[in-house]
Short mmCIF file of C-alpha atoms in Angstrom, two decimals:
data_model
loop_
_atom_site.label_atom_id
_atom_site.label_comp_id
_atom_site.label_asym_id
_atom_site.label_seq_id
_atom_site.Cartn_x
_atom_site.Cartn_y
_atom_site.Cartn_z
CA UNK A 1 0.03 0.02 -0.07
CA UNK A 2 2.96 2.36 0.68
CA UNK A 3 4.19 2.11 -2.95
CA UNK A 4 0.61 2.92 -4.22
CA UNK A 5 0.43 5.86 -1.84
CA UNK A 6 3.76 7.15 -3.03
CA UNK A 7 2.55 6.91 -6.66
CA UNK A 8 -0.60 8.81 -5.90
CA UNK A 9 1.33 11.40 -3.83
CA UNK A 10 3.75 11.95 -6.75
CA UNK A 11 0.96 12.23 -9.29
CA UNK A 12 -0.84 14.82 -7.02
CA UNK A 13 2.34 16.85 -6.82
CA UNK A 14 2.85 16.90 -10.57
CA UNK A 15 -0.74 17.87 -11.14
CA UNK A 16 -0.31 20.70 -8.74
CA UNK A 17 2.79 21.82 -10.40
CA UNK A 18 0.81 21.80 -13.75
CA UNK A 19 -1.94 23.95 -12.18
CA UNK A 20 0.64 26.40 -10.80
CA UNK A 21 1.73 27.07 -14.47
CA UNK A 22 -1.72 28.46 -15.32
CA UNK A 23 -2.55 30.40 -12.32
CA UNK A 24 -0.96 32.52 -9.52
CA UNK A 25 0.52 30.67 -6.53
CA UNK A 26 0.68 32.00 -3.09
CA UNK A 27 4.23 33.00 -3.61
CA UNK A 28 3.64 34.91 -7.08
CA UNK A 29 0.37 36.46 -5.51
CA UNK A 30 2.39 37.80 -2.40
CA UNK A 31 5.24 39.08 -4.71
CA UNK A 32 2.72 40.83 -6.90
CA UNK A 33 1.09 42.54 -4.00
CA UNK A 34 4.45 43.90 -2.90
CA UNK A 35 4.75 45.61 -6.33
CA UNK A 36 1.55 47.64 -5.73
CA UNK A 37 1.21 50.63 -3.46
CA UNK A 38 0.76 49.07 0.01
CA UNK A 39 -2.23 51.51 0.77
CA UNK A 40 -4.19 50.60 -2.38
CA UNK A 41 -7.55 49.43 -1.57
CA UNK A 42 -8.60 46.00 -3.16
CA UNK A 43 -11.20 43.49 -2.54
CA UNK A 44 -11.41 42.03 0.79
CA UNK A 45 -10.17 38.30 0.83
CA UNK A 46 -11.34 36.36 3.96
CA UNK A 47 -11.49 32.72 5.12
CA UNK A 48 -8.31 31.20 3.48
CA UNK A 49 -9.09 27.42 3.33
CA UNK A 50 -8.11 24.18 1.41
CA UNK A 51 -9.84 24.37 -2.02
CA UNK A 52 -12.66 21.97 -2.59
CA UNK A 53 -11.44 21.01 -6.13
CA UNK A 54 -7.87 20.18 -5.20
CA UNK A 55 -7.40 20.05 -1.39
CA UNK A 56 -3.67 20.62 -1.64
CA UNK A 57 -4.54 24.10 -3.13
CA UNK A 58 -5.59 27.35 -1.26
CA UNK A 59 -8.82 29.24 -1.73
CA UNK A 60 -10.09 32.64 -0.37
CA UNK A 61 -13.67 33.83 -0.20
CA UNK A 62 -14.94 37.39 -0.98
CA UNK A 63 -15.37 39.45 2.13
CA UNK A 64 -17.42 42.81 2.48
CA UNK A 65 -15.70 45.98 1.49
CA UNK A 66 -12.15 46.54 0.74
CA UNK A 67 -8.84 46.28 2.43
CA UNK A 68 -5.27 47.46 1.76
CA UNK A 69 -2.80 45.44 -0.21
CA UNK A 70 -0.69 45.33 3.00
CA UNK A 71 -3.34 43.72 4.87
CA UNK A 72 -3.92 41.21 2.14
CA UNK A 73 -0.32 40.60 2.14
CA UNK A 74 -0.42 39.69 5.87
CA UNK A 75 -3.31 37.33 5.39
CA UNK A 76 -1.37 35.48 2.68
CA UNK A 77 1.70 35.44 4.90
CA UNK A 78 -0.27 33.78 7.58
CA UNK A 79 -1.10 31.00 5.16
CA UNK A 80 2.64 30.18 4.38
CA UNK A 81 3.64 26.89 6.02
CA UNK A 82 0.11 26.54 7.57
CA UNK A 83 -1.64 23.10 7.49
CA UNK A 84 -5.20 23.26 6.32
CA UNK A 85 -7.76 20.28 6.54
CA UNK A 86 -9.25 19.19 3.15
CA UNK A 87 -13.01 19.37 2.59
CA UNK A 88 -13.39 15.63 3.21
CA UNK A 89 -10.17 15.33 5.43
CA UNK A 90 -6.62 14.99 5.07
CA UNK A 91 -3.89 17.62 5.91
CA UNK A 92 -2.36 19.93 3.44
CA UNK A 93 0.52 22.44 4.00
CA UNK A 94 0.28 25.59 1.88
CA UNK A 95 3.46 27.27 0.56
CA UNK A 96 4.96 29.50 -2.00
CA UNK A 97 4.17 27.11 -4.80
CA UNK A 98 0.50 26.43 -3.86
CA UNK A 99 -1.95 27.44 -6.55
CA UNK A 100 -4.72 29.74 -5.34
CA UNK A 101 -8.34 30.10 -6.04
CA UNK A 102 -11.35 32.32 -5.47
CA UNK A 103 -14.09 30.05 -4.03
CA UNK A 104 -16.52 29.62 -1.18
CA UNK A 105 -15.70 27.05 1.46
CA UNK A 106 -16.99 23.60 0.10
CA UNK A 107 -17.43 24.96 -3.44
CA UNK A 108 -15.35 24.98 -6.54
CA UNK A 109 -14.49 28.35 -7.94
CA UNK A 110 -12.24 30.19 -10.33
CA UNK A 111 -8.47 30.39 -10.64
CA UNK A 112 -6.61 33.63 -9.65
CA UNK A 113 -4.44 34.35 -12.64
CA UNK A 114 -3.35 37.96 -12.12
CA UNK A 115 -3.73 41.13 -10.18
CA UNK A 116 -4.06 44.26 -12.29
CA UNK A 117 -2.31 47.58 -11.48
CA UNK A 118 -5.61 48.87 -9.92
CA UNK A 119 -5.84 45.85 -7.57
CA UNK A 120 -8.59 43.93 -9.34
CA UNK A 121 -8.21 40.27 -9.30
CA UNK A 122 -8.32 38.54 -12.75
CA UNK A 123 -9.83 35.06 -12.53
CA UNK A 124 -10.46 32.27 -15.10
CA UNK A 125 -12.64 29.20 -14.98
CA UNK A 126 -10.95 25.93 -14.54
CA UNK A 127 -10.89 24.44 -18.04
CA UNK A 128 -9.71 20.77 -18.63
CA UNK A 129 -7.83 21.79 -21.87
CA UNK A 130 -5.70 23.95 -19.74
CA UNK A 131 -3.90 20.94 -18.43
CA UNK A 132 -3.50 18.83 -21.46
#
């Protein structure tokens, strides 16, 4: 059984790496935030959690109002190295290479692919052909 689990873990890591090529990761998101004015107001991201579609990925929900880029960066920093519980169980550590999503807890959502200069998040639907 250990060999099978090792195979599955390796496949999951490879799929996560492929997703990271088509969307922002926690690390690239944080780096982009630091390029923006720290007092720029952007949409309020709340409730970081293990993404329902891929438990090893990280998702954020939309909160009320706006917050500064610096506040969002601090929220992201708090997720680095943190272990989240998957929707149906399992423990998943989030880090620099973790793909990020915009989704309500327990639901699938959209990939975060960019942050525009005005702080607006650019998202994209998860399309199977993106990973072929």
